[in-house]
Amino acid sequence: HTCPEIPGAIGTDLSSQEHVQKILKTHEPVLSDVFESIQGFQTIAYHVPVFEGDIFRGSLGILIPFDQLSRKYLQPIQIDREGYAWMISGRGIELYCPVPGHMGKSVFENCKDFPTILAMAREMLNGQQGATSYRYDWVRDERAVSVQKQAVFVPVHIGDTFWSIAVATPEEKVLDIIQGFKNRWLLITGLIICIAVLWNSYLLRAFKILKEEEKRRQAEMALKASEEKYRELVENANSIILRMDAEG
């Protein structure tokens, strides 16, 4: 049975498809790599087993047009002209790549002339995540000069398998981003230094004003003490003069 019904599809032997062989053997849900369906489009199949009691009766599968998934989730990942995302299955089949003709084929076939990419692909197939660099001279659908790229990759576990996604960015673009950050950081640092200089200048002026104020206050206190002493001397002198006059 198929839905929608496709002429000629009913009765087609699917046992040659790897994911069908796997579910017939394991009776467990299975997710396929990208393949061309009997309907004639690139797709991913997800099959779940169907049981009657404990008896395995077959599987129920859905086909997911992979180009729709890739356009929605992977194609928008684009950094400059040469930076993009690509994804391989757990067997090394390129599930998505913007380079024409790569999808559905082994990364070891597509990139056989690029040993640094193959080294990264082996790490990806081991389920590892990390970062590396490689050289590649294909840019989208045209040949271009060899470009040094920085890439990060991470596995995505789905069902009984995993896919690995890599995002590659031209090193020049990465350096431009770093340079832009460096320029902004230098600007911020310069502003902080200027603010610090102005603040220190303000503090020095404030300390100077406080110091002058302290000197003035001490001078006023000394002057006041001197005036009081002079007043006492004058008053004492007047008292002596008055006493002498009285005695005379």
Coordinates of N, CA and C in Angstrom, one line a residue:
H1 N 0.8 -1.2 0.0 CA 0.0 0.0 0.0 C 0.9 1.2 0.0
T2 N 0.5 2.2 -0.8 CA 1.2 3.5 -0.7 C 0.1 4.6 -0.7
C3 N 0.5 5.7 -0.1 CA -0.4 6.9 0.0 C 0.4 8.1 -0.2
P4 N 0.2 8.9 -1.2 CA -0.9 8.7 -2.3 C -0.5 7.5 -3.2
E5 N -1.6 6.9 -3.8 CA -1.4 5.8 -4.6 C -0.6 6.2 -5.9
I6 N 0.4 5.4 -6.2 CA 1.2 5.6 -7.3 C 1.1 4.4 -8.3
P7 N 0.8 4.7 -9.5 CA 0.7 3.5 -10.5 C 2.0 2.8 -10.6
G8 N 1.8 1.4 -10.4 CA 3.0 0.6 -10.6 C 3.8 0.4 -9.3
A9 N 3.5 1.1 -8.2 CA 4.2 1.0 -7.0 C 3.9 -0.2 -6.2
I10 N 2.6 -0.6 -6.2 CA 2.1 -1.7 -5.4 C 2.7 -3.0 -6.0
G11 N 3.3 -3.8 -5.1 CA 3.9 -5.0 -5.5 C 5.4 -4.9 -5.9
T12 N 6.0 -3.7 -5.8 CA 7.4 -3.5 -6.0 C 8.2 -4.1 -4.9
D13 N 9.3 -4.8 -5.3 CA 10.2 -5.4 -4.3 C 11.1 -4.4 -3.7
L14 N 11.0 -4.1 -2.4 CA 11.9 -3.1 -1.8 C 13.0 -3.7 -1.0
S15 N 13.2 -5.0 -1.1 CA 14.1 -5.7 -0.2 C 15.6 -5.4 -0.5
S16 N 15.8 -4.8 -1.6 CA 17.2 -4.4 -2.0 C 17.6 -3.1 -1.3
Q17 N 16.7 -2.4 -0.7 CA 17.0 -1.1 0.0 C 17.6 -1.5 1.3
E18 N 18.7 -0.8 1.7 CA 19.4 -1.2 2.9 C 18.6 -1.0 4.1
H19 N 17.8 0.1 4.2 CA 17.0 0.3 5.5 C 15.9 -0.8 5.6
V20 N 15.4 -1.2 4.5 CA 14.4 -2.3 4.5 C 15.0 -3.6 5.0
Q21 N 16.2 -3.9 4.5 CA 16.9 -5.1 4.9 C 17.1 -5.0 6.4
K22 N 17.5 -3.9 6.9 CA 17.8 -3.7 8.3 C 16.6 -3.9 9.2
I23 N 15.4 -3.4 8.8 CA 14.2 -3.5 9.7 C 13.7 -5.0 9.6
L24 N 13.9 -5.6 8.4 CA 13.5 -7.0 8.3 C 14.3 -7.9 9.2
K25 N 15.5 -7.5 9.5 CA 16.5 -8.3 10.3 C 16.3 -7.9 11.8
T26 N 16.2 -6.6 12.1 CA 16.2 -6.2 13.5 C 14.8 -6.0 14.1
H27 N 13.8 -5.8 13.3 CA 12.4 -5.5 13.7 C 12.4 -4.2 14.6
E28 N 13.4 -3.3 14.4 CA 13.5 -2.1 15.1 C 13.3 -0.9 14.2
P29 N 12.8 0.3 14.7 CA 12.7 1.5 13.8 C 14.1 1.8 13.2
V30 N 14.0 2.3 12.0 CA 15.2 2.5 11.2 C 15.0 3.8 10.4
L31 N 16.1 4.5 10.3 CA 16.2 5.8 9.5 C 17.2 5.6 8.3
S32 N 16.8 5.8 7.1 CA 17.7 5.6 6.0 C 18.6 6.8 5.7
D33 N 19.6 6.5 4.8 CA 20.3 7.6 4.2 C 19.5 8.2 3.1
V34 N 20.0 9.2 2.5 CA 19.3 9.8 1.3 C 19.4 8.8 0.1
F35 N 18.3 8.5 -0.5 CA 18.2 7.6 -1.7 C 17.1 8.1 -2.6
E36 N 17.1 7.5 -3.8 CA 16.1 7.9 -4.8 C 15.0 6.9 -4.6
S37 N 13.8 7.4 -4.3 CA 12.7 6.5 -4.1 C 12.1 6.0 -5.4
I38 N 11.2 5.0 -5.3 CA 10.6 4.5 -6.6 C 9.7 5.5 -7.2
Q39 N 9.4 6.5 -6.3 CA 8.6 7.7 -6.9 C 9.4 8.6 -7.7
G40 N 10.8 8.5 -7.5 CA 11.6 9.3 -8.4 C 12.2 10.6 -7.8
F41 N 12.2 10.7 -6.4 CA 12.8 11.9 -5.8 C 13.8 11.5 -4.7
Q42 N 14.7 12.4 -4.4 CA 15.7 12.2 -3.3 C 14.9 12.3 -2.0
T43 N 15.1 11.3 -1.2 CA 14.3 11.2 0.1 C 15.0 10.5 1.2
I44 N 14.4 10.6 2.4 CA 14.9 9.8 3.5 C 13.6 9.0 4.0
A45 N 13.8 7.7 4.3 CA 12.7 6.9 4.7 C 12.9 6.6 6.2
Y46 N 11.8 6.7 6.9 CA 11.7 6.3 8.3 C 10.7 5.1 8.4
H47 N 11.2 4.0 8.9 CA 10.3 2.8 9.0 C 10.2 2.4 10.4
V48 N 8.9 2.0 10.8 CA 8.7 1.4 12.1 C 8.1 0.0 11.9
P49 N 8.4 -0.9 12.8 CA 7.8 -2.3 12.6 C 6.4 -2.4 13.0
V50 N 5.7 -3.3 12.4 CA 4.3 -3.6 12.6 C 4.1 -5.0 13.1
F51 N 3.5 -5.2 14.3 CA 3.4 -6.5 14.9 C 1.9 -6.9 15.0
E52 N 1.7 -8.2 14.9 CA 0.4 -8.7 15.2 C 0.6 -9.7 16.4
G53 N 0.4 -9.2 17.6 CA 0.8 -9.9 18.8 C 2.3 -9.8 18.9
D54 N 2.9 -11.0 18.9 CA 4.4 -11.1 18.8 C 4.9 -11.3 17.5
I55 N 4.1 -11.4 16.5 CA 4.5 -11.8 15.1 C 4.8 -10.5 14.3
F56 N 5.9 -10.4 13.7 CA 6.3 -9.3 12.9 C 5.6 -9.4 11.5
R57 N 4.9 -8.4 11.1 CA 4.1 -8.5 9.9 C 4.6 -7.5 8.8
G58 N 5.6 -6.7 9.1 CA 6.1 -5.8 8.1 C 6.4 -4.4 8.8
S59 N 6.4 -3.4 8.0 CA 6.8 -2.1 8.5 C 5.9 -1.0 7.9
L60 N 5.8 0.1 8.6 CA 5.1 1.3 8.1 C 6.1 2.3 7.9
G61 N 6.3 2.9 6.7 CA 7.3 3.8 6.4 C 6.8 5.1 5.9
I62 N 7.5 6.2 6.2 CA 7.2 7.5 5.5 C 8.4 8.0 4.8
L63 N 8.2 8.7 3.7 CA 9.2 9.2 2.9 C 9.3 10.7 3.1
I64 N 10.4 11.3 3.5 CA 10.6 12.7 3.7 C 11.5 13.3 2.6
P65 N 10.9 14.1 1.7 CA 11.7 14.7 0.7 C 12.8 15.5 1.3
F66 N 14.1 15.1 1.1 CA 15.2 15.7 1.9 C 15.5 17.1 1.4
D67 N 15.2 17.4 0.1 CA 15.5 18.8 -0.4 C 14.7 19.8 0.4
Q68 N 13.5 19.4 0.9 CA 12.7 20.4 1.7 C 13.4 20.6 3.0
L69 N 13.8 19.6 3.7 CA 14.5 19.7 5.0 C 15.8 20.5 4.8
S70 N 16.6 20.2 3.8 CA 17.8 20.9 3.6 C 17.6 22.4 3.3
R71 N 16.6 22.7 2.5 CA 16.4 24.1 2.1 C 15.9 24.9 3.4
K72 N 15.2 24.2 4.3 CA 14.7 24.9 5.4 C 15.7 25.1 6.5
Y73 N 16.5 24.0 6.8 CA 17.4 24.0 7.9 C 18.9 24.2 7.6
L74 N 19.3 23.7 6.5 CA 20.8 23.8 6.2 C 21.2 24.8 5.2
Q75 N 20.4 24.9 4.1 CA 20.7 25.9 3.1 C 20.9 27.3 3.6
P76 N 20.0 27.8 4.6 CA 20.2 29.1 5.1 C 21.5 29.4 5.8
I77 N 22.2 28.3 6.2 CA 23.5 28.5 6.9 C 24.5 28.8 5.9
Q78 N 24.8 30.1 5.8 CA 25.7 30.6 4.7 C 26.5 31.7 5.3
I79 N 27.9 31.6 5.3 CA 28.8 32.6 5.8 C 29.6 33.1 4.6
D80 N 29.3 34.4 4.2 CA 29.9 34.9 3.1 C 29.6 34.1 1.9
R81 N 30.4 34.1 0.8 CA 30.1 33.3 -0.4 C 30.6 31.9 -0.3
E82 N 31.7 31.7 0.4 CA 32.3 30.3 0.5 C 32.0 29.5 1.7
G83 N 31.3 30.1 2.7 CA 31.0 29.4 3.9 C 29.6 28.8 3.9
Y84 N 29.5 27.5 4.3 CA 28.2 26.8 4.3 C 28.2 25.6 5.2
A85 N 27.1 25.0 5.3 CA 27.0 23.8 6.1 C 26.9 22.6 5.2
W86 N 27.4 21.4 5.6 CA 27.1 20.2 4.9 C 27.0 19.1 5.9
M87 N 26.4 18.0 5.5 CA 26.0 16.9 6.5 C 26.2 15.6 5.9
I88 N 26.8 14.6 6.7 CA 26.9 13.3 6.2 C 26.2 12.3 7.2
S89 N 25.9 11.1 6.6 CA 25.3 10.1 7.5 C 26.3 9.3 8.2
G90 N 25.9 8.4 9.0 CA 26.8 7.6 9.8 C 27.7 6.7 8.9
R91 N 27.3 6.5 7.6 CA 28.1 5.7 6.7 C 28.9 6.6 5.7
G92 N 28.9 7.9 5.9 CA 29.7 8.8 5.1 C 29.0 9.3 3.8
I93 N 27.7 9.0 3.7 CA 26.9 9.5 2.6 C 26.6 11.0 2.8
E94 N 26.8 11.8 1.8 CA 26.5 13.2 2.0 C 25.0 13.4 1.9
L95 N 24.4 13.7 3.0 CA 23.0 14.0 3.0 C 22.6 15.4 2.5
Y96 N 23.5 16.3 2.7 CA 23.4 17.6 2.2 C 24.7 18.3 1.9
C97 N 24.8 18.9 0.7 CA 26.0 19.7 0.4 C 25.6 20.6 -0.8
P98 N 26.0 21.9 -0.7 CA 25.6 22.8 -1.8 C 26.3 22.6 -3.1
V99 N 27.4 21.7 -3.1 CA 28.1 21.4 -4.3 C 27.3 20.5 -5.1
P100 N 26.9 20.9 -6.4 CA 26.0 20.0 -7.2 C 26.7 18.6 -7.4
G101 N 25.8 17.6 -7.3 CA 26.2 16.2 -7.5 C 26.8 15.5 -6.3
H102 N 26.9 16.2 -5.2 CA 27.5 15.5 -4.0 C 26.4 14.8 -3.2
M103 N 25.2 15.3 -3.1 CA 24.2 14.6 -2.3 C 23.9 13.2 -2.7
G104 N 23.9 12.3 -1.8 CA 23.6 10.9 -2.1 C 24.8 10.1 -2.4
K105 N 26.0 10.7 -2.4 CA 27.2 10.0 -2.7 C 28.1 10.0 -1.5
S106 N 29.1 9.1 -1.5 CA 30.0 9.0 -0.3 C 31.0 10.2 -0.3
V107 N 31.2 10.8 0.9 CA 32.2 11.9 1.0 C 33.6 11.4 0.6
F108 N 33.9 10.1 0.7 CA 35.2 9.6 0.3 C 35.3 9.6 -1.2
E109 N 34.2 9.5 -1.9 CA 34.3 9.6 -3.4 C 34.3 11.1 -3.8
N110 N 33.4 11.9 -3.2 CA 33.4 13.3 -3.6 C 34.6 14.1 -3.3
C111 N 35.3 13.7 -2.2 CA 36.4 14.5 -1.8 C 37.7 13.7 -1.8
K112 N 37.8 12.8 -2.7 CA 39.0 11.9 -2.7 C 40.3 12.6 -3.0
D113 N 40.2 13.8 -3.6 CA 41.4 14.6 -3.9 C 41.8 15.6 -2.7
F114 N 41.0 15.5 -1.6 CA 41.2 16.4 -0.5 C 41.5 15.7 0.8
P115 N 42.7 15.3 1.1 CA 42.9 14.4 2.2 C 42.6 15.0 3.6
T116 N 42.7 16.4 3.7 CA 42.3 17.0 4.9 C 40.8 16.9 5.2
I117 N 40.0 16.9 4.2 CA 38.6 16.8 4.3 C 38.3 15.3 4.8
L118 N 39.0 14.4 4.1 CA 38.7 13.0 4.5 C 39.1 12.7 5.9
A119 N 40.2 13.3 6.4 CA 40.6 13.2 7.8 C 39.5 13.7 8.7
M120 N 38.9 14.8 8.4 CA 37.8 15.3 9.2 C 36.6 14.4 9.1
A121 N 36.3 13.9 7.9 CA 35.2 13.0 7.7 C 35.3 11.7 8.6
R122 N 36.5 11.2 8.7 CA 36.7 10.0 9.6 C 36.4 10.3 11.0
E123 N 36.8 11.5 11.5 CA 36.4 11.9 12.9 C 34.9 12.0 13.0
M124 N 34.3 12.6 12.0 CA 32.8 12.8 12.0 C 32.1 11.4 12.1
L125 N 32.6 10.4 11.3 CA 32.0 9.1 11.3 C 32.2 8.4 12.6
N126 N 33.2 8.8 13.4 CA 33.4 8.2 14.7 C 32.5 8.8 15.7
G127 N 31.6 9.7 15.3 CA 30.7 10.3 16.2 C 31.3 11.4 17.1
Q128 N 32.5 11.9 16.7 CA 33.2 12.9 17.5 C 32.7 14.3 17.1
Q129 N 33.0 15.2 17.9 CA 32.8 16.7 17.6 C 34.1 17.4 17.8
G130 N 34.3 18.5 17.1 CA 35.5 19.2 17.2 C 35.7 20.3 16.1
A131 N 36.9 20.7 15.9 CA 37.2 21.8 14.9 C 38.4 21.4 14.2
T132 N 38.5 21.8 13.0 CA 39.7 21.5 12.2 C 39.8 22.6 11.1
S133 N 40.8 22.4 10.2 CA 40.9 23.3 9.0 C 41.2 22.4 7.8
Y134 N 40.8 22.8 6.7 CA 41.1 22.1 5.4 C 41.1 23.1 4.3
R135 N 41.6 22.6 3.1 CA 41.7 23.4 1.9 C 40.7 22.7 0.9
Y136 N 40.0 23.6 0.2 CA 39.0 23.1 -0.8 C 38.9 24.2 -1.9
D137 N 38.7 23.7 -3.1 CA 38.7 24.7 -4.2 C 37.4 24.6 -5.0
W138 N 36.3 24.1 -4.4 CA 35.0 24.1 -5.0 C 34.2 25.2 -4.2
V139 N 33.6 26.1 -5.0 CA 32.8 27.1 -4.4 C 31.4 27.0 -5.0
R140 N 30.4 26.5 -4.3 CA 29.1 26.3 -4.8 C 29.2 25.5 -6.1
D141 N 28.8 26.1 -7.2 CA 28.7 25.3 -8.5 C 29.8 25.7 -9.5
E142 N 30.9 26.2 -9.0 CA 31.9 26.7 -9.9 C 33.3 26.4 -9.3
R143 N 34.3 26.2 -10.2 CA 35.7 26.0 -9.7 C 36.2 27.4 -9.3
A144 N 36.9 27.4 -8.2 CA 37.5 28.7 -7.7 C 38.9 28.4 -7.2
V145 N 39.6 29.4 -6.7 CA 40.9 29.2 -6.2 C 40.8 28.4 -4.9
S146 N 41.9 27.8 -4.5 CA 41.9 27.0 -3.3 C 41.8 27.9 -2.1
V147 N 40.8 27.5 -1.2 CA 40.5 28.3 0.0 C 40.8 27.5 1.2
Q148 N 41.4 28.2 2.2 CA 41.7 27.6 3.5 C 40.4 27.8 4.3
K149 N 39.8 26.7 4.9 CA 38.6 26.9 5.6 C 38.8 26.4 7.1
Q150 N 38.1 27.0 8.0 CA 38.0 26.6 9.3 C 36.6 25.9 9.5
A151 N 36.6 24.7 10.1 CA 35.3 24.0 10.2 C 35.1 23.5 11.6
V152 N 33.8 23.5 12.0 CA 33.4 22.8 13.3 C 32.4 21.7 12.9
F153 N 32.4 20.6 13.6 CA 31.5 19.6 13.3 C 31.0 18.9 14.6
V154 N 29.7 18.4 14.5 CA 29.1 17.9 15.7 C 28.1 16.8 15.2
P155 N 28.0 15.7 16.0 CA 27.0 14.6 15.6 C 25.6 15.0 16.1
V156 N 24.6 14.5 15.3 CA 23.2 14.6 15.7 C 22.6 13.2 15.7
H157 N 22.3 12.7 16.9 CA 21.8 11.4 17.0 C 20.3 11.3 16.7
I158 N 20.0 10.4 15.8 CA 18.6 10.3 15.4 C 18.3 8.8 15.3
G159 N 17.3 8.4 16.1 CA 16.9 7.0 16.1 C 18.1 6.0 16.4
D160 N 18.3 5.1 15.5 CA 19.4 4.1 15.7 C 20.7 4.5 15.0
T161 N 20.8 5.7 14.5 CA 22.0 6.2 13.8 C 22.3 7.6 14.2
F162 N 23.2 8.2 13.5 CA 23.5 9.6 13.7 C 23.9 10.3 12.4
W163 N 23.7 11.5 12.3 CA 24.2 12.4 11.2 C 25.2 13.3 11.8
S164 N 26.1 13.8 11.0 CA 27.1 14.7 11.5 C 27.1 15.9 10.6
I165 N 27.0 17.1 11.2 CA 26.9 18.4 10.5 C 28.2 19.1 10.7
A166 N 28.7 19.7 9.6 CA 29.9 20.5 9.6 C 29.5 21.9 9.1
V167 N 30.1 22.9 9.7 CA 29.9 24.3 9.2 C 31.3 24.8 8.9
A168 N 31.6 25.1 7.6 CA 32.9 25.5 7.2 C 32.9 27.0 6.8
T169 N 33.9 27.7 7.3 CA 34.0 29.1 7.0 C 35.3 29.4 6.5
P170 N 35.4 30.2 5.4 CA 36.8 30.6 4.9 C 37.6 31.3 6.0
E171 N 38.8 30.9 6.1 CA 39.7 31.4 7.2 C 39.8 33.0 7.1
E172 N 39.8 33.5 5.9 CA 39.9 34.9 5.7 C 38.7 35.6 6.3
K173 N 37.5 35.0 6.2 CA 36.3 35.5 6.8 C 36.4 35.5 8.3
V174 N 36.9 34.4 8.9 CA 37.1 34.2 10.3 C 38.0 35.3 10.8
L175 N 39.2 35.5 10.0 CA 40.1 36.5 10.4 C 39.5 37.9 10.4
D176 N 38.6 38.2 9.4 CA 37.9 39.5 9.3 C 37.1 39.7 10.5
I177 N 36.4 38.6 10.9 CA 35.6 38.8 12.1 C 36.4 39.1 13.4
I178 N 37.5 38.3 13.5 CA 38.5 38.5 14.6 C 39.0 39.9 14.5
Q179 N 39.4 40.4 13.3 CA 40.0 41.7 13.2 C 39.0 42.8 13.5
G180 N 37.7 42.5 13.1 CA 36.6 43.5 13.5 C 36.5 43.5 15.0
F181 N 36.5 42.3 15.7 CA 36.4 42.3 17.1 C 37.6 43.0 17.7
K182 N 38.8 42.8 17.2 CA 40.0 43.4 17.7 C 39.9 44.9 17.6
N183 N 39.4 45.4 16.4 CA 39.2 46.9 16.3 C 38.3 47.4 17.3
R184 N 37.1 46.7 17.5 CA 36.1 47.2 18.4 C 36.7 47.2 19.8
W185 N 37.5 46.1 20.1 CA 38.1 46.0 21.5 C 39.1 47.1 21.7
L186 N 39.9 47.4 20.7 CA 40.9 48.5 20.8 C 40.1 49.8 21.0
L187 N 39.0 50.0 20.3 CA 38.3 51.3 20.4 C 37.7 51.4 21.9
I188 N 37.1 50.2 22.3 CA 36.6 50.2 23.7 C 37.7 50.5 24.7
T189 N 38.9 49.8 24.5 CA 40.0 50.0 25.4 C 40.5 51.4 25.4
G190 N 40.5 52.0 24.2 CA 40.9 53.4 24.1 C 40.0 54.3 24.9
L191 N 38.7 54.1 24.7 CA 37.7 54.9 25.4 C 37.8 54.7 27.0
I192 N 38.1 53.5 27.4 CA 38.2 53.2 28.8 C 39.4 53.9 29.3
I193 N 40.5 53.9 28.5 CA 41.8 54.6 29.0 C 41.5 56.1 29.1
C194 N 40.8 56.7 28.0 CA 40.5 58.1 28.1 C 39.7 58.5 29.3
I195 N 38.6 57.6 29.6 CA 37.8 57.9 30.7 C 38.6 57.8 32.0
A196 N 39.5 56.8 32.0 CA 40.4 56.7 33.2 C 41.3 57.9 33.4
V197 N 41.9 58.4 32.3 CA 42.7 59.5 32.4 C 41.9 60.7 32.9
L198 N 40.7 61.0 32.3 CA 39.9 62.1 32.7 C 39.5 61.9 34.2
W199 N 39.2 60.7 34.6 CA 38.8 60.5 36.0 C 39.9 60.7 36.9
N200 N 41.1 60.2 36.6 CA 42.3 60.5 37.4 C 42.6 62.0 37.5
S201 N 42.4 62.7 36.3 CA 42.7 64.1 36.3 C 41.7 64.8 37.2
Y202 N 40.4 64.4 37.2 CA 39.4 64.9 38.1 C 39.8 64.7 39.5
L203 N 40.2 63.4 39.8 CA 40.6 63.1 41.2 C 41.8 63.9 41.7
L204 N 42.8 64.1 40.8 CA 43.9 64.9 41.2 C 43.5 66.3 41.5
R205 N 42.6 66.9 40.6 CA 42.1 68.2 40.9 C 41.4 68.3 42.2
A206 N 40.6 67.3 42.4 CA 39.8 67.2 43.7 C 40.7 67.2 44.9
F207 N 41.8 66.3 44.8 CA 42.7 66.2 45.9 C 43.5 67.5 46.1
K208 N 43.8 68.2 45.0 CA 44.5 69.5 45.1 C 43.7 70.5 45.7
I209 N 42.4 70.5 45.3 CA 41.4 71.5 45.9 C 41.3 71.2 47.4
L210 N 41.2 69.9 47.8 CA 41.1 69.6 49.2 C 42.3 70.0 50.0
K211 N 43.5 69.8 49.3 CA 44.7 70.1 50.0 C 44.8 71.6 50.2
E212 N 44.4 72.4 49.2 CA 44.5 73.8 49.3 C 43.5 74.3 50.4
E213 N 42.3 73.6 50.4 CA 41.3 74.0 51.4 C 41.8 73.7 52.8
E214 N 42.6 72.6 53.0 CA 43.1 72.3 54.3 C 44.2 73.3 54.7
K215 N 45.0 73.7 53.7 CA 46.0 74.8 54.0 C 45.3 76.1 54.4
R216 N 44.2 76.4 53.7 CA 43.5 77.7 54.0 C 42.9 77.6 55.4
R217 N 42.3 76.4 55.7 CA 41.7 76.2 57.0 C 42.7 76.3 58.1
Q218 N 43.9 75.7 57.9 CA 45.0 75.8 58.9 C 45.5 77.2 59.0
A219 N 45.6 78.0 57.9 CA 46.0 79.4 57.9 C 45.0 80.2 58.7
E220 N 43.7 80.0 58.5 CA 42.7 80.7 59.2 C 42.7 80.4 60.7
M221 N 43.0 79.1 61.0 CA 43.1 78.8 62.4 C 44.3 79.4 63.1
A222 N 45.4 79.5 62.3 CA 46.6 80.1 62.9 C 46.4 81.6 63.0
L223 N 45.7 82.2 62.1 CA 45.4 83.6 62.1 C 44.5 83.9 63.3
K224 N 43.5 83.1 63.5 CA 42.6 83.3 64.6 C 43.3 83.1 65.9
A225 N 44.2 82.1 66.0 CA 44.9 82.0 67.3 C 45.8 83.2 67.5
S226 N 46.4 83.7 66.4 CA 47.3 84.9 66.6 C 46.5 86.1 67.0
E227 N 45.3 86.3 66.5 CA 44.4 87.4 66.8 C 44.0 87.3 68.3
E228 N 43.7 86.1 68.7 CA 43.3 85.9 70.1 C 44.5 86.2 71.1
K229 N 45.7 85.8 70.7 CA 46.9 86.1 71.5 C 47.1 87.6 71.5
Y230 N 47.0 88.2 70.4 CA 47.2 89.7 70.3 C 46.2 90.4 71.2
R231 N 44.9 89.9 71.1 CA 43.9 90.5 71.9 C 44.2 90.4 73.4
E232 N 44.7 89.2 73.8 CA 45.0 89.0 75.2 C 46.1 89.9 75.6
L233 N 47.1 90.1 74.8 CA 48.3 91.0 75.1 C 47.8 92.4 75.3
V234 N 46.9 92.8 74.4 CA 46.4 94.2 74.4 C 45.6 94.4 75.7
E235 N 44.7 93.4 76.0 CA 43.9 93.5 77.2 C 44.7 93.6 78.4
N236 N 45.8 92.7 78.5 CA 46.7 92.7 79.6 C 47.4 94.1 79.8
A237 N 47.8 94.6 78.6 CA 48.5 95.9 78.7 C 47.6 97.0 79.2
N238 N 46.4 97.0 78.7 CA 45.4 98.0 79.2 C 45.2 97.9 80.7
S239 N 45.1 96.6 81.1 CA 44.9 96.4 82.6 C 46.0 97.0 83.4
I240 N 47.2 96.7 82.9 CA 48.4 97.2 83.6 C 48.4 98.8 83.7
I241 N 48.1 99.4 82.5 CA 48.1 100.8 82.4 C 47.1 101.4 83.4
L242 N 45.9 100.8 83.4 CA 44.8 101.3 84.3 C 45.2 101.2 85.7
R243 N 45.8 100.1 86.1 CA 46.3 99.9 87.5 C 47.3 100.9 87.9
M244 N 48.2 101.2 87.0 CA 49.3 102.1 87.3 C 48.7 103.5 87.4
D245 N 47.7 103.9 86.6 CA 47.1 105.2 86.7 C 46.4 105.3 88.1
A246 N 45.7 104.2 88.5 CA 45.0 104.2 89.7 C 46.0 104.4 90.9
E247 N 47.1 103.8 90.9 CA 48.1 103.9 91.9 C 48.7 105.2 91.9
G248 N 48.9 105.8 90.8 CA 49.6 107.1 90.7 C 48.7 108.2 91.2

